[in-house]
Short mmCIF file of C-alpha atoms and ligand atoms in Angstrom, two decimals:
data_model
loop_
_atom_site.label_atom_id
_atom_site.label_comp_id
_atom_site.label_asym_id
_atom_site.label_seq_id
_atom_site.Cartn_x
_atom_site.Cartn_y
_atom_site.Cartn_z
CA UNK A 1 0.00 0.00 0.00
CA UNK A 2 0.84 3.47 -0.80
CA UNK A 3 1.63 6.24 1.82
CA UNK A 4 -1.13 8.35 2.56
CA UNK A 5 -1.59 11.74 0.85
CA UNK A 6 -0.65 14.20 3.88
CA UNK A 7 -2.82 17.06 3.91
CA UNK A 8 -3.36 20.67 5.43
CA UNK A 9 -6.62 22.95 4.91
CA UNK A 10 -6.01 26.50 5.66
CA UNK A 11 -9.39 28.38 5.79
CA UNK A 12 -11.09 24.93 6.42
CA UNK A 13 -14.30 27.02 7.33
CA UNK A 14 -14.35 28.58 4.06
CA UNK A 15 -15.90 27.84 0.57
CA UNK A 16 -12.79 26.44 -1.10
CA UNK A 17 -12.03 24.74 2.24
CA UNK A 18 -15.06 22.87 2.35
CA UNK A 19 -14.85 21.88 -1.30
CA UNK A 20 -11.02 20.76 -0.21
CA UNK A 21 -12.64 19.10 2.78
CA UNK A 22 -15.05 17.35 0.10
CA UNK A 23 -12.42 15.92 -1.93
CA UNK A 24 -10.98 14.77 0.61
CA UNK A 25 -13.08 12.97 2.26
CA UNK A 26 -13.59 11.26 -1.27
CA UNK A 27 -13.05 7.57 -0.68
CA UNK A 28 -13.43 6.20 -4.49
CA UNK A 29 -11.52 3.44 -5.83
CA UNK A 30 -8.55 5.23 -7.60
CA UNK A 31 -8.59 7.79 -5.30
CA UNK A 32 -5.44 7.91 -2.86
CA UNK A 33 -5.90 7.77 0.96
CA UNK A 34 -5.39 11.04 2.59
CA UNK A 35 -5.09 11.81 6.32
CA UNK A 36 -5.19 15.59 7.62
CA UNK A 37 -3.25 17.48 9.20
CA UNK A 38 -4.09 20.84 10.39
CA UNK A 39 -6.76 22.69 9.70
CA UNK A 40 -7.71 26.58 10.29
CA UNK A 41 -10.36 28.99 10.47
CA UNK A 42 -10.60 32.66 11.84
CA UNK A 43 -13.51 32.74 14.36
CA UNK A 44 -15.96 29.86 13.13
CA UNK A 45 -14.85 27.89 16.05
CA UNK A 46 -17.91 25.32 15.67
CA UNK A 47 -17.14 25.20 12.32
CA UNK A 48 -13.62 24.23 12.65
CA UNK A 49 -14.09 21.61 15.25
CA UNK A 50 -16.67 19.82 13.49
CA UNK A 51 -14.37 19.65 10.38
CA UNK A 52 -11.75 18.65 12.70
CA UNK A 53 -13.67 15.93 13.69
CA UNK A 54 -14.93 14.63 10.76
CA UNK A 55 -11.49 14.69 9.31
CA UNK A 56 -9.66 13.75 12.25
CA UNK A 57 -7.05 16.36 11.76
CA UNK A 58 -4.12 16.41 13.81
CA UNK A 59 -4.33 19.91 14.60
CA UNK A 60 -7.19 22.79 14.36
CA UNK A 61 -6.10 26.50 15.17
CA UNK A 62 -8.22 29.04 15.19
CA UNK A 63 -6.55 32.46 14.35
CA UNK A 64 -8.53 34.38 17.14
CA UNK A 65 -7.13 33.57 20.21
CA UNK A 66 -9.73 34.64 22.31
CA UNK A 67 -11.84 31.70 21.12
CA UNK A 68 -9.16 29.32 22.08
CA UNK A 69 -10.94 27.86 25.34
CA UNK A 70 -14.17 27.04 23.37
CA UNK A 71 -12.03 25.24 20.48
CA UNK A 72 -10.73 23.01 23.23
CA UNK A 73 -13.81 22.38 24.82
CA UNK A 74 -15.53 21.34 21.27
CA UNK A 75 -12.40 18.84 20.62
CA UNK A 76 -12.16 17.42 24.15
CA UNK A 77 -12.18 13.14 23.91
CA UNK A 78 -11.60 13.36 20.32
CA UNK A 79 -7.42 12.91 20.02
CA UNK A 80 -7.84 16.67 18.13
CA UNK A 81 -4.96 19.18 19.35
CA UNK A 82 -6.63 22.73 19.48
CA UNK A 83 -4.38 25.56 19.17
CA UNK A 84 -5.03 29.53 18.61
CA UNK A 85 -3.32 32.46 17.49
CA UNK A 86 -1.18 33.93 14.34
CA UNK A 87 2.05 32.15 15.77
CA UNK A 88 -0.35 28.65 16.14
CA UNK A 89 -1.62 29.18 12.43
CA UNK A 90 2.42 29.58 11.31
CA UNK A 91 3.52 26.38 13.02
CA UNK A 92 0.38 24.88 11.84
CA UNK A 93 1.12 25.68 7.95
CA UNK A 94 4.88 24.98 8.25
CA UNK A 95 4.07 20.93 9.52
CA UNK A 96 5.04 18.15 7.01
CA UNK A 97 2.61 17.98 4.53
CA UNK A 98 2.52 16.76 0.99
CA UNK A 99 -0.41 19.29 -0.20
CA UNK A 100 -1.00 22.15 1.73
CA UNK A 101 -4.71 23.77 0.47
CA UNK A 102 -4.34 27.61 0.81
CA UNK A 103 -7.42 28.72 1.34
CA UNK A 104 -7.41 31.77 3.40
CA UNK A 105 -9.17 34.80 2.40
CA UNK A 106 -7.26 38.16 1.50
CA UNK A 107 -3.69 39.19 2.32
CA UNK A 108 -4.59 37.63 5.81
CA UNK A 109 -3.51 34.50 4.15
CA UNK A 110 0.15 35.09 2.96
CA UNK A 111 1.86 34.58 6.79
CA UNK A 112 0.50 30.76 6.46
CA UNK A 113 1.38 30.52 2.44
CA UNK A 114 4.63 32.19 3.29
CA UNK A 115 5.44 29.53 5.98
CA UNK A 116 4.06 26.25 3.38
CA UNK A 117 6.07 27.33 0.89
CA UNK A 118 9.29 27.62 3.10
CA UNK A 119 8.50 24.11 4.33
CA UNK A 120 8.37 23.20 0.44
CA UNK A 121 4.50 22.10 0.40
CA UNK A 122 2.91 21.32 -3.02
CA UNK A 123 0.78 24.96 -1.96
CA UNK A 124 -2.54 24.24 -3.56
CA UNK A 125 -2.87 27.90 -3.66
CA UNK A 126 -6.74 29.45 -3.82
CA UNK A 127 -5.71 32.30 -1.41
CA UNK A 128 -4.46 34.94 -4.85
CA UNK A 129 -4.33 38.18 -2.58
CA UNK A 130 -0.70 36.47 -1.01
CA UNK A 131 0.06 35.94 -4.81
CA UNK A 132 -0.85 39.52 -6.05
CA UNK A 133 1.23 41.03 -3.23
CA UNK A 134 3.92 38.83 -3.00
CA UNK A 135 4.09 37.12 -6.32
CA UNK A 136 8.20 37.85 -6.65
CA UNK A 137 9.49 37.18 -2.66
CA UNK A 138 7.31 33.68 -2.65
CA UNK A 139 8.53 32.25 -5.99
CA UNK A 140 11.73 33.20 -4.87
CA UNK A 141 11.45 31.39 -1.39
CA UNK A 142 9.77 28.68 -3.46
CA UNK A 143 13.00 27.98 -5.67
CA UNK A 144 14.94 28.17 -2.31
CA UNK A 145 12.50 25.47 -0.52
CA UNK A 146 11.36 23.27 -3.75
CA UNK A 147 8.09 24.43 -2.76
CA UNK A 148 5.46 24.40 -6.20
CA UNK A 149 2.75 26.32 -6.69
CA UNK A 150 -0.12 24.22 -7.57
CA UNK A 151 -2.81 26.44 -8.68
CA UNK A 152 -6.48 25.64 -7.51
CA UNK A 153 -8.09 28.84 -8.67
CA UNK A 154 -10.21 27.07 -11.88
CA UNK A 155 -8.34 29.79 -13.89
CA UNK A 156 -5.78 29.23 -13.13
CA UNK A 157 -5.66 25.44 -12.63
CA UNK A 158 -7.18 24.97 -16.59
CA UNK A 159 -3.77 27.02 -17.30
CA UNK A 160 -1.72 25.05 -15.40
CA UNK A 161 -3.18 21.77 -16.83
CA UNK A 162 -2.87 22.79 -20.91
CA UNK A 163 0.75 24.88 -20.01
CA UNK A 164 2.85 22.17 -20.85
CA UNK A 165 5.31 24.38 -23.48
CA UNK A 166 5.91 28.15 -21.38
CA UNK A 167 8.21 29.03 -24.09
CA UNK A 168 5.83 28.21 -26.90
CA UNK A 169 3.07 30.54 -25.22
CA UNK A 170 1.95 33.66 -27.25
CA UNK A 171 -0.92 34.23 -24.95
CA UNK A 172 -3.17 33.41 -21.87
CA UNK A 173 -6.48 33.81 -22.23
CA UNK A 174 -8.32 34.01 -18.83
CA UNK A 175 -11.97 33.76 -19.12
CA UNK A 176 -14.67 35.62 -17.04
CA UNK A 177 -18.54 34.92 -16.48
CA UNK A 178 -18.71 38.75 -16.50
CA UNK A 179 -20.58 38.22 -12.52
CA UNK A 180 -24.09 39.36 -11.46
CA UNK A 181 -23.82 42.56 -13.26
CA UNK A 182 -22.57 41.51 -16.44
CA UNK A 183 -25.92 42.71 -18.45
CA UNK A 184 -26.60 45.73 -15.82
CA UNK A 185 -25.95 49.37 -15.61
CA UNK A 186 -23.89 51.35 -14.17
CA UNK A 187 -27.14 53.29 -12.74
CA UNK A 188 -28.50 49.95 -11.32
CA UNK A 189 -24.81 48.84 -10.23
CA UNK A 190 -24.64 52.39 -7.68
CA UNK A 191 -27.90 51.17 -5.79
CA UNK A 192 -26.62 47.55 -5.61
CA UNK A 193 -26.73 45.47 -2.80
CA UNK A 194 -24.54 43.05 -0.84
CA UNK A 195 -26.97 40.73 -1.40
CA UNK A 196 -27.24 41.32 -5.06
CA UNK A 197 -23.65 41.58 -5.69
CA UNK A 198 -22.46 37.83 -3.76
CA UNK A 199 -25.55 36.49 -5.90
CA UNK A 200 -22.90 34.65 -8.65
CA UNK A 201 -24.49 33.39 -11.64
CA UNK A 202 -22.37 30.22 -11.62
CA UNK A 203 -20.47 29.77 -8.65
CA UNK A 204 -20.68 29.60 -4.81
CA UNK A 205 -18.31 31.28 -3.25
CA UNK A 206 -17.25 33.35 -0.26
CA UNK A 207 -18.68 37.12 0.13
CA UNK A 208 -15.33 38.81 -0.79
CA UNK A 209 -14.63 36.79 -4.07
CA UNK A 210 -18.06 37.45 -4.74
CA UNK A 211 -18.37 41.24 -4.83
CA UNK A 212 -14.43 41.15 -6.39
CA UNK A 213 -16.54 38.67 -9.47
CA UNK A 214 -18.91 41.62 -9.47
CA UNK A 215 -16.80 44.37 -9.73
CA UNK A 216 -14.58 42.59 -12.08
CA UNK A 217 -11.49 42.82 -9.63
CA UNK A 218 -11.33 39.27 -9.24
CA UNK A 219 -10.57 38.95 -12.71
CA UNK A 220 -7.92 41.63 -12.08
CA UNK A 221 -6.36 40.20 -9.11
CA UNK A 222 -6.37 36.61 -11.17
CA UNK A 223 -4.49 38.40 -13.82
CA UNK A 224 -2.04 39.91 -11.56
CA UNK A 225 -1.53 36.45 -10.32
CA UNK A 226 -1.24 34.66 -13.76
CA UNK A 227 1.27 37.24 -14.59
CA UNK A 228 3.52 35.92 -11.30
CA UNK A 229 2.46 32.23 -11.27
CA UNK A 230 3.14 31.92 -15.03
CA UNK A 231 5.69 34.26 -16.03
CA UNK A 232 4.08 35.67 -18.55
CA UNK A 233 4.25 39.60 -19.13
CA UNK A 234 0.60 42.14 -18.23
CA UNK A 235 0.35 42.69 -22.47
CA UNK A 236 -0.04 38.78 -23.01
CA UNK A 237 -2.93 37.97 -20.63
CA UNK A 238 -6.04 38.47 -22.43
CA UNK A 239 -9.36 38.23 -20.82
CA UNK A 240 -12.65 37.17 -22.39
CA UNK A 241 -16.13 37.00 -21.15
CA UNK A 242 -17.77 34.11 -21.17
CA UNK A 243 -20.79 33.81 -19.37
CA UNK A 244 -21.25 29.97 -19.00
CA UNK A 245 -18.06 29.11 -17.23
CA UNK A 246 -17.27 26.18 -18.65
CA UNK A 247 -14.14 27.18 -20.13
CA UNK A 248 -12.05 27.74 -17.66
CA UNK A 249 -9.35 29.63 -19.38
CA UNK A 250 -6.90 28.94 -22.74
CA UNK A 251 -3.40 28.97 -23.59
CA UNK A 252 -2.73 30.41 -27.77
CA UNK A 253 0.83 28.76 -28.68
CA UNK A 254 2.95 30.67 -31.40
CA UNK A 255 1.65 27.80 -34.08
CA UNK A 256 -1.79 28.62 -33.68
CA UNK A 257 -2.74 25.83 -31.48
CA UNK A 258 -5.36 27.02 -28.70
CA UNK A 259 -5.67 24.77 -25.79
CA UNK A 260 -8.59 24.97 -23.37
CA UNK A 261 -9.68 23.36 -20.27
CA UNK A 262 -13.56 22.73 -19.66
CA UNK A 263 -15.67 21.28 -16.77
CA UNK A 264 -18.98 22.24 -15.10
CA UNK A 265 -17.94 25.46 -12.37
CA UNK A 266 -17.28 23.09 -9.40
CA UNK A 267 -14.11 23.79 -7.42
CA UNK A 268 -13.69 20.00 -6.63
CA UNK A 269 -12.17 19.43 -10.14
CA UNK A 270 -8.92 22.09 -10.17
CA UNK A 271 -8.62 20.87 -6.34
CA UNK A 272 -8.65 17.46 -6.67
CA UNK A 273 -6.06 17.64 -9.90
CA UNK A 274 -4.08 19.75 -6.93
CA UNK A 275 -4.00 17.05 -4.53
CA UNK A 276 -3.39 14.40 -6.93
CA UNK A 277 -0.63 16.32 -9.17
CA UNK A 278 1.39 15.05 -11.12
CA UNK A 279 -1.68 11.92 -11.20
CA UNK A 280 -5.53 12.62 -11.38
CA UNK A 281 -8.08 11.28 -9.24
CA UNK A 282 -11.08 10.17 -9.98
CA UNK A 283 -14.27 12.34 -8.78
CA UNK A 284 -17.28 9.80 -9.08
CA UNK A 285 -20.75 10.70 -8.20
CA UNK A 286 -20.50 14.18 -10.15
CA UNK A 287 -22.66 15.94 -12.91
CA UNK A 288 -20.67 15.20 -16.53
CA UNK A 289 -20.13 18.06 -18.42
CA UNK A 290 -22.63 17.59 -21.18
CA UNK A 291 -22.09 20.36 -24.37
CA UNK A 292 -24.84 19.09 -26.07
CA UNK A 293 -27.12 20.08 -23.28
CA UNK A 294 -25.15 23.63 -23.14
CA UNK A 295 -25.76 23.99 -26.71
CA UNK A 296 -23.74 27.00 -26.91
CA UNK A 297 -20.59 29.04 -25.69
CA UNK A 298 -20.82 32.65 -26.01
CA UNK A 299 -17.98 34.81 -25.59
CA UNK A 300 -17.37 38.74 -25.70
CA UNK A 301 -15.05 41.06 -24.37
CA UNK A 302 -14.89 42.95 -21.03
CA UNK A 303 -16.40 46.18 -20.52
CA UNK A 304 -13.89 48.84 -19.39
CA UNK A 305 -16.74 51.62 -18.61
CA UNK A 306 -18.95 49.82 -16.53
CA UNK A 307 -15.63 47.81 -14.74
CA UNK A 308 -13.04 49.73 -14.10
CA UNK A 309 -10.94 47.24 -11.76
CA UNK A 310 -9.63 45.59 -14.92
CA UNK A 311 -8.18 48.94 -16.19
CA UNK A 312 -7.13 49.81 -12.42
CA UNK A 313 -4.90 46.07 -12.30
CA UNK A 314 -3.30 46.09 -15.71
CA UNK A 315 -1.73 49.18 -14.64
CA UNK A 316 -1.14 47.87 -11.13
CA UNK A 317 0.39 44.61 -12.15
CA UNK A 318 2.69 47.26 -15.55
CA UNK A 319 3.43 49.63 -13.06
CA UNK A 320 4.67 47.18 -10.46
CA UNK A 321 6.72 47.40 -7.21
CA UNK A 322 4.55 47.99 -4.43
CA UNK A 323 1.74 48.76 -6.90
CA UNK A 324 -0.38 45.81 -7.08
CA UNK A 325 0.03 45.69 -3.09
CA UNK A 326 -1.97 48.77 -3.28
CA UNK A 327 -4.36 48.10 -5.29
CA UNK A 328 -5.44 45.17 -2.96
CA UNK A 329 -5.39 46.35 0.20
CA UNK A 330 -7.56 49.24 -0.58
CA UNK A 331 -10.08 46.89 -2.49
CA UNK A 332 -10.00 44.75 0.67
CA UNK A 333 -11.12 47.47 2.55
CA UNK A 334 -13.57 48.64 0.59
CA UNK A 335 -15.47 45.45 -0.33
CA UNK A 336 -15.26 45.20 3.47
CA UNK A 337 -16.81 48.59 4.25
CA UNK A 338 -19.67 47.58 1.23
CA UNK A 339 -20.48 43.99 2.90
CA UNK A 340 -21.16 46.50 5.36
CA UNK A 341 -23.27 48.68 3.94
CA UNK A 342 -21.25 51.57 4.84
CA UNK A 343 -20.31 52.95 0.60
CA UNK A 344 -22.30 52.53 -2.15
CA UNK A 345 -21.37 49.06 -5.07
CA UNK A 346 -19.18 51.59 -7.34
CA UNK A 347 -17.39 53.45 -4.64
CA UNK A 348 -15.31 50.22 -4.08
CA UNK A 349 -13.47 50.71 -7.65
CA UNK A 350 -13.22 54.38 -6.98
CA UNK A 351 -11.39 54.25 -3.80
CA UNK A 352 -8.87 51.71 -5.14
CA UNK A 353 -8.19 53.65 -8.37
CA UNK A 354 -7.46 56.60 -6.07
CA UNK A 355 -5.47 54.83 -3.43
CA UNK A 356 -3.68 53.32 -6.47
CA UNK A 357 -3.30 57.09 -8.15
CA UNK A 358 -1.80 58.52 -4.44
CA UNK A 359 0.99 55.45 -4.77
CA UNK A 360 2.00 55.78 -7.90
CA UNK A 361 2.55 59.57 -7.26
CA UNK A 362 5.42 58.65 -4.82
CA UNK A 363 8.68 57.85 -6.28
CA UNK A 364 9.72 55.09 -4.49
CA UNK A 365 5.87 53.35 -5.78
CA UNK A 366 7.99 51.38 -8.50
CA UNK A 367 10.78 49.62 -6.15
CA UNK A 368 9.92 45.71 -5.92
CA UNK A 369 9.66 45.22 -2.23
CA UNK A 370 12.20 43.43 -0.91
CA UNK A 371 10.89 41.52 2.41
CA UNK A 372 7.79 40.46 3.48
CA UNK A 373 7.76 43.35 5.96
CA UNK A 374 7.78 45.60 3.11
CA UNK A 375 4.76 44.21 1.94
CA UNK A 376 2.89 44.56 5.23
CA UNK A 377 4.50 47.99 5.70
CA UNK A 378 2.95 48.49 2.08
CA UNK A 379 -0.58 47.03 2.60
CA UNK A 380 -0.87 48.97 6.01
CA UNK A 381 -0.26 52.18 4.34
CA UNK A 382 -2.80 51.40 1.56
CA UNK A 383 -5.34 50.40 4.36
CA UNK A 384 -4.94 53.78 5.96
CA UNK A 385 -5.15 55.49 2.85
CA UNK A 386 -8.49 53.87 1.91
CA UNK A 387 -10.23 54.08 5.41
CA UNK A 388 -9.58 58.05 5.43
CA UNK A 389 -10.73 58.12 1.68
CA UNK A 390 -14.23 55.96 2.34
CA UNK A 391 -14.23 58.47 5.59
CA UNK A 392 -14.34 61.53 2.95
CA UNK A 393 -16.61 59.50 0.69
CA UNK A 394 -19.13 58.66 3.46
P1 NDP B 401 -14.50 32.26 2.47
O1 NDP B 401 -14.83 33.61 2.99
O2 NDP B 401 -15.61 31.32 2.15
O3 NDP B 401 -13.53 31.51 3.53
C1 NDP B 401 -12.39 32.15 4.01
C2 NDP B 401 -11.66 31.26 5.00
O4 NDP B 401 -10.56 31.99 5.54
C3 NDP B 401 -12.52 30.85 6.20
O5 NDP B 401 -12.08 29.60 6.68
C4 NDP B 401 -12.20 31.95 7.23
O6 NDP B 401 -12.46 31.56 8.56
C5 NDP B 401 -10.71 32.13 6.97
N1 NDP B 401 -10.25 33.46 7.33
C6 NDP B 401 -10.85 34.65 7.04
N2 NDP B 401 -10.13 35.67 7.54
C7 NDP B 401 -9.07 35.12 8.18
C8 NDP B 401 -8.00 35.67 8.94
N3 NDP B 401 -7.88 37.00 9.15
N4 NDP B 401 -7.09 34.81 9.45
C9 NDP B 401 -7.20 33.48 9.27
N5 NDP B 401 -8.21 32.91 8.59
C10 NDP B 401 -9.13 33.71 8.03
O7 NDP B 401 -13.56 32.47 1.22
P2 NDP B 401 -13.43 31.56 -0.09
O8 NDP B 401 -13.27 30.14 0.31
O9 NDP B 401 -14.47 31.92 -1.05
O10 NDP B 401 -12.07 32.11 -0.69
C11 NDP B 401 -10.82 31.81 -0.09
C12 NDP B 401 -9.71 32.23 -1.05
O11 NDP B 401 -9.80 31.42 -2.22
C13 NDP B 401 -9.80 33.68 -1.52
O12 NDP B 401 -8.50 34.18 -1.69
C14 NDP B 401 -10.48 33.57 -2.88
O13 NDP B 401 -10.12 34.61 -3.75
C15 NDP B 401 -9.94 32.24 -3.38
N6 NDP B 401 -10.80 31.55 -4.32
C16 NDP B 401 -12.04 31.15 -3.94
C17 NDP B 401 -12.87 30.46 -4.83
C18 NDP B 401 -14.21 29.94 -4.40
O14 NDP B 401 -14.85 29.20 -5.18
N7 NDP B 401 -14.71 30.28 -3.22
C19 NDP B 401 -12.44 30.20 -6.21
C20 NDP B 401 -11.09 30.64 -6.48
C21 NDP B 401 -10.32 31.28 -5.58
P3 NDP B 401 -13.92 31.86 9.25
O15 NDP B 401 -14.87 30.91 8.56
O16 NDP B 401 -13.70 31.54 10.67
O17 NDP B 401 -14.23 33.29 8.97
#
């Protein structure tokens, strides 16, 4: 028999992480056996243990330490070690593992990427704000380590599975459904709500990466990240909308060739190719793509009036240095400050692009960081800078 698969879930609690969890817990013949390791969440401390359980993970840390006594009460009896804090959620990350599933939301996630990919994890890496903002220090800590980068975002992932000639490639093509608003104006997008805006046509998903589908910045943030996890210059990554999602993205060669990948929008497929790189696995039980049913793919190109974030990370991601930093720590606190209900859908875009505009107008903007700290120092100043601009917008 085989060794087992050893596995962490970062952001266990999560959307991706329960899709992870899924997999995972995926016992099919053909499948390999996996046994968890640690798992994390923020403050969904019933959440966590009960994932814990079902898993039985070695570890579960929750990242807010004051809800360390009621993780250990959840997991008493069950041979689960509960654990809390930032430092808990490092160790946790940097413990042998084979695959470690990066599913963390926003730059929150990079300490725990940062410490998987020193420990040389496969990083089956959802979490694309750590990519975005420290795309150049982790690949470099990656070719120290041996660490890979095994991309889980379905973009990403259908790039990853068709990119088997880099030098070849004359283009990526990333494809977008074009979100809730894709058909609605920019009239209709000011009075939109939370609820409206998380309402995906095609995929279910976490409320940040919802409202970043809706404004379009998640397509800008994946670009940003193609452009580090791919090597492969702003001016070659395309993107196209197409509103079925079922391709997932395309790679144009220099002899024509275009090479897609396609599957029904279910994060179980890029993630389970993650855990069982360089193999696949097989995913029984599942709805079969079926493109007679479909009937048709449509496909068109963005809109750069009515989303702006697109414009707003091609020059983020030309510009460079601290740049794209910028650009997503500002978003982060404004999609934060809509969920809320404090600014209005469009204001999001507008405080990034002038965050962005107030960075670029410094002349060190364009020096690549070099340490993490310099990211965080970065990020924090961004935050600031978008909190006092939402407090002159409110
Ligand atoms: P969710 O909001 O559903 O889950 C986020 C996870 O991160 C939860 O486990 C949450 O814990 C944890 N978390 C949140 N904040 C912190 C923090 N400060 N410290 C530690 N842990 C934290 O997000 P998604 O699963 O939708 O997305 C996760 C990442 O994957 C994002 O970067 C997203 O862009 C990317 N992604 C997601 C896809 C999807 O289909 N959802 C597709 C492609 C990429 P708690 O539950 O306790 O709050």
């Amino acid at each position: 028999m085989s060794n087992p698969v050893l596995v962490s879930v970062l952001g266990a609690t999560g959307s991706v992480g329960a899709s992870a969890l899924d997999v995972i817990a995926n016992q099919s013949p053909g499948a390999p056996a996996f046994e968890v390791v640690a798992l994390s969440a923020n403050t969904n401390v019933a959440g966590l243990a009960a994932a814990a359980k079902a898993s039985r993970a070695e570890i579960a840390v929750i990242a807010d330490d004051s809800l360390y006594g009621a993780l250990k009460d959840l997991l008493a009896g069950t041979g689960v070690v509960a654990a809390a804090g930032d430092a808990a959620l490092a160790e946790a990350a940097s413990r042998p593992a084979n695959v470690v599933v990066a599913g963390i939301v926003g730059i929150a996630g990079l300490q725990t990427t940062l410490a998987a990919v020193r420990q040389g994890a496969n990083l089956a890496l959802a979490n694309k704000e750590s990519m975005v903002c420290a795309g150049a220090l982790l690949r470099a800590e990656a070719t120290r380590s041996g660490a890979r980068f095994l991309p889980i975002d379905s973009e990403h992932n259908a790039i990853f599975q068709v990119l088997d000639r880099p030098e070849r490639v004359e283009k990526l093509i990333l494809t977008a459904s074009g979100g809730p608003f894709r058909n609605v104006s920019v009239g209709e997008m000011a009075l939109a709500t939370p609820e409206q805006a998380c309402a995906h046509p095609n995929w279910m998903m976490g409320a940040k990466i919802s409202v970043d589908s809706a404004t379009m910045m998640n397509k800008g943030l994946e670009l940003i990240e193609a452009a580090y996890l791919f090597d492969v210059p702003e001016p070659r990554i395309e993107v196209l909308v197409h509103p079925q999602s079922i391709i997932h993205s395309l790679v144009a060669y220099d002899d024509g060739s275009v090479l897609a990948q396609l599957g029904l929008p279910d994060m179980r497929t890029p993630i389970s190719y993650a855990l069982s790189w360089p193999s696949r696995m097989p995913l029984p039980g599942r709805e079969r793509l079926d493109l007679a049913k479909i009937g048709r793919l449509d496909f068109l190109p963005p809109d750069p009036q009515r989303f702006p974030a697109l414009r707003l990370a091609r020059t983020a991601v030309s510009e460079g240095g601290g740049a794209p930093i910028v650009l997503n720590g500002a978003n982060e606190v404004a999609v934060a400050a809509f969920l809320q209900r404090r600014i209005g859908f469009l204001t999001i875009a507008e405080v990034a692009e002038q965050v962005l505009e107030e960075f670029l107008g410094n002349p060190t903007a364009r020096h690549e960081p070099a340490s993490f700290d310099e990211v965080y120092e970065i990020d924090r100043w961004a935050r600031s800078r978008a909190i006092e601009k939402l407090r002159l917008a409110a």
